[in-house]
Short mmCIF file of C-alpha atoms in Angstrom, two decimals:
data_model
loop_
_atom_site.label_atom_id
_atom_site.label_comp_id
_atom_site.label_asym_id
_atom_site.label_seq_id
_atom_site.Cartn_x
_atom_site.Cartn_y
_atom_site.Cartn_z
CA MET A 7 119.70 71.67 105.79
CA ASN A 8 118.91 74.44 108.22
CA LEU A 9 119.91 74.44 111.77
CA ARG A 10 116.40 73.74 113.10
CA GLU A 11 115.90 70.67 110.74
CA TRP A 12 119.38 69.39 111.67
CA ALA A 13 118.61 69.67 115.44
CA LEU A 14 115.29 67.99 115.19
CA SER A 15 116.82 65.14 113.18
CA GLN A 16 119.52 64.63 115.81
CA GLY A 17 116.97 64.77 118.82
CA ILE A 18 118.34 68.20 120.00
CA HIS A 19 116.23 71.11 120.86
CA PRO A 20 116.51 73.84 118.26
CA GLN A 21 117.41 76.54 120.88
CA THR A 22 120.17 74.35 122.27
CA ALA A 23 121.56 74.02 118.74
CA PHE A 24 121.39 77.76 118.23
CA LYS A 25 123.30 78.31 121.47
CA TRP A 26 125.96 76.00 120.38
CA TYR A 27 126.27 77.71 117.12
CA ARG A 28 126.64 81.12 118.66
CA ALA A 29 129.25 79.63 121.16
CA GLY A 30 131.12 77.99 118.25
CA THR A 31 130.62 74.59 119.73
CA LEU A 32 128.26 73.00 117.19
CA PRO A 33 129.62 69.57 116.35
CA VAL A 34 129.10 70.01 112.56
CA PRO A 35 130.14 72.82 110.08
CA ALA A 36 127.68 75.63 109.89
CA ARG A 37 127.41 79.02 108.33
CA LYS A 38 124.89 81.84 108.00
CA VAL A 39 123.40 82.58 104.60
CA GLY A 40 121.18 85.54 104.85
CA GLN A 41 118.75 84.87 107.80
CA LEU A 42 119.25 81.14 107.69
CA ILE A 43 121.89 79.06 109.37
CA LEU A 44 122.98 76.13 107.07
CA VAL A 45 124.37 72.95 108.49
CA ARG A 46 126.36 70.30 106.66
CA ASP A 47 125.96 66.91 108.46
CA LEU A 48 128.84 64.34 108.20
CA GLU A 49 127.09 62.30 105.72
CA SER A 50 126.78 65.14 103.18
CA GLN A 51 130.41 65.98 103.68
CA LEU A 52 131.50 62.54 102.32
CA SER A 53 130.33 63.44 98.87
CA VAL A 54 131.89 66.54 97.24
CA PRO A 55 129.25 69.38 97.40
CA LYS A 56 128.84 71.80 94.41
CA SER A 57 129.64 75.32 95.42
CA ALA A 58 127.24 78.07 94.08
CA VAL A 59 126.11 81.68 94.49
CA ILE A 60 122.45 82.61 94.49
CA TYR A 61 121.68 85.80 92.49
CA ALA A 62 118.19 87.41 93.02
CA ARG A 63 117.15 90.60 91.17
CA VAL A 64 114.03 92.78 91.07
CA SER A 65 113.56 95.64 88.62
CA SER A 66 112.46 98.40 91.15
CA ALA A 67 112.37 99.24 94.68
CA ASP A 68 108.63 98.60 94.88
CA GLN A 69 109.45 94.93 94.26
CA LYS A 70 111.92 94.55 97.07
CA PRO A 71 109.85 92.13 99.09
CA ASP A 72 109.98 89.67 96.25
CA LEU A 73 113.90 89.40 96.72
CA ASP A 74 113.39 87.34 99.86
CA ARG A 75 110.89 85.09 98.29
CA GLN A 76 113.17 84.57 95.30
CA VAL A 77 116.07 83.73 97.58
CA ALA A 78 114.04 81.40 99.67
CA ARG A 79 112.73 79.42 96.59
CA VAL A 80 116.37 79.07 95.06
CA LEU A 81 117.77 78.19 98.38
CA THR A 82 115.19 75.46 98.92
CA TRP A 83 115.85 74.12 95.36
CA ALA A 84 119.67 74.28 95.84
CA THR A 85 119.73 72.26 99.11
CA GLU A 86 117.42 69.69 97.58
CA HIS A 87 119.84 69.24 94.68
CA GLY A 88 122.99 69.24 96.81
CA TYR A 89 124.50 72.57 96.19
CA SER A 90 126.49 74.40 98.91
CA ILE A 91 125.71 77.96 98.85
CA ASP A 92 128.73 80.20 99.39
CA ARG A 93 126.74 83.51 99.37
CA VAL A 94 123.51 85.23 98.25
CA VAL A 95 123.62 88.34 96.13
CA THR A 96 120.59 90.55 95.79
CA GLU A 97 120.24 93.47 93.51
CA VAL A 98 117.68 96.14 92.44
CA GLY A 99 118.05 97.13 88.88
CA SER A 100 116.73 96.76 85.31
CA ALA A 101 117.79 93.79 83.31
CA PHE A 102 117.88 95.98 80.08
CA GLY A 103 120.93 97.89 80.90
CA GLY A 104 124.50 96.83 81.70
CA HIS A 105 124.51 98.83 84.95
CA ARG A 106 124.14 95.95 87.46
CA ARG A 107 127.33 96.19 89.39
CA LYS A 108 126.73 93.12 91.69
CA PHE A 109 125.92 90.86 88.75
CA LEU A 110 128.90 91.90 86.72
CA SER A 111 131.18 91.26 89.67
CA LEU A 112 129.76 87.72 89.76
CA LEU A 113 130.42 87.20 86.12
CA LYS A 114 134.11 88.59 86.48
CA ASP A 115 134.92 86.54 89.66
CA PRO A 116 136.55 83.17 88.63
CA LYS A 117 136.01 81.73 92.06
CA VAL A 118 132.22 81.59 91.34
CA SER A 119 131.69 78.31 89.68
CA THR A 120 127.96 78.30 89.72
CA ILE A 121 125.31 81.02 89.60
CA LEU A 122 121.80 80.08 90.62
CA VAL A 123 118.92 82.20 89.57
CA GLU A 124 115.11 81.50 89.74
CA HIS A 125 114.04 82.53 86.14
CA ARG A 126 116.14 83.34 83.07
CA ASP A 127 115.02 86.94 83.15
CA ARG A 128 116.45 87.54 86.46
CA PHE A 129 119.95 87.77 85.11
CA CYS A 130 119.32 88.69 81.47
CA ARG A 131 116.46 89.55 79.12
CA PHE A 132 118.18 89.21 75.85
CA GLY A 133 121.28 87.19 74.83
CA ALA A 134 121.16 84.72 77.72
CA GLU A 135 122.75 82.13 75.50
CA TYR A 136 125.88 84.21 75.11
CA ILE A 137 126.43 84.54 78.89
CA GLU A 138 125.79 80.95 79.38
CA ALA A 139 128.30 80.02 76.65
CA ALA A 140 130.97 82.49 78.05
CA LEU A 141 130.56 80.95 81.48
CA GLU A 142 130.71 77.45 80.06
CA ALA A 143 133.89 78.31 78.23
CA GLN A 144 135.40 79.06 81.61
CA SER A 145 134.04 75.73 83.13
CA ARG A 146 131.43 77.62 85.01
CA LYS A 147 127.72 77.50 84.75
CA LEU A 148 124.53 79.18 85.26
CA VAL A 149 121.56 77.23 86.58
CA VAL A 150 117.96 78.43 86.08
CA VAL A 151 115.95 76.84 88.84
CA ASP A 152 112.55 77.13 87.14
CA PRO A 153 113.05 75.56 83.71
CA ALA A 154 109.55 76.44 82.47
CA GLU A 155 110.94 80.00 82.17
CA VAL A 156 113.84 79.04 79.98
CA ASP A 157 111.51 78.48 76.88
CA ASP A 158 111.86 81.42 74.57
CA ASP A 159 108.64 83.32 74.16
CA LEU A 160 109.05 85.69 71.30
CA VAL A 161 105.92 87.64 71.88
CA ARG A 162 106.92 88.25 75.72
CA ASP A 163 110.32 89.26 74.61
CA VAL A 164 109.13 91.70 71.97
CA THR A 165 106.55 93.05 74.50
CA GLU A 166 109.29 93.64 77.03
CA LEU A 167 111.54 95.33 74.49
CA LEU A 168 108.77 97.63 73.34
CA THR A 169 107.83 98.34 76.95
CA SER A 170 111.45 99.35 77.66
CA LEU A 171 111.73 101.47 74.54
CA CYS A 172 108.37 103.23 75.33
CA ALA A 173 109.50 103.85 78.79
CA ARG A 174 112.38 105.89 77.48
CA LEU A 175 110.29 107.87 75.12
CA TYR A 176 107.20 108.35 77.12
CA GLY A 177 108.05 107.64 80.67
CA ARG A 178 107.06 104.63 82.88
CA ARG A 179 103.44 105.46 83.32
CA LEU A 180 102.65 105.43 79.52
CA ALA A 181 105.12 102.76 78.55
CA VAL A 182 102.74 99.56 79.16
CA ASN A 183 99.67 101.16 77.25
CA LYS A 184 101.97 102.31 74.35
CA ALA A 185 103.64 99.02 74.06
CA GLN A 186 100.24 97.11 74.15
CA ARG A 187 98.86 99.40 71.58
CA ALA A 188 101.96 98.86 69.36
CA ILE A 189 101.62 94.97 69.68
CA GLY A 190 97.76 95.27 69.04
CA ALA A 191 98.51 97.19 65.83
CA VAL A 192 101.12 94.67 64.73
CA CYS A 193 99.02 91.62 65.50
CA SER A 194 95.71 92.96 63.88
#
């Protein structure tokens, strides 16, 4: 739970709890994750918490404000399900290439036992099953917070693939229109 919620549940003013945190005299363990200060109270310490890393990604710099919203949604879900978040990793980059340095470092790091993402397409457009199987073979896992996105939608995948290929041929502006025309020609 965050510091404010903990303080109110203990009958302490949130500003007092924040002063204690800054001074290092807070009576419970706490750590900063992004802009939040997360507190583990004594009851939750008795059960062994799951450790995890939140991974959030957007495709372009125009979508950067969505990174904070992704992190907030995943963080809320993780705390409700008892995960202890070690760190938050955010990245701007396309899911089609293998050039996402931060995500690759998460996959290579054996200390990361669980990677939490909001939607399946945030970590991989194609071949997600292979990544999940490789992580599972190392006793690690990838958790998709929004399970509705896990269902394979072949039309969506083909559209994304065509858009990516059209972007390489014609540029980003024409890519969506060219891909829609190609899908329309195939479906009619």
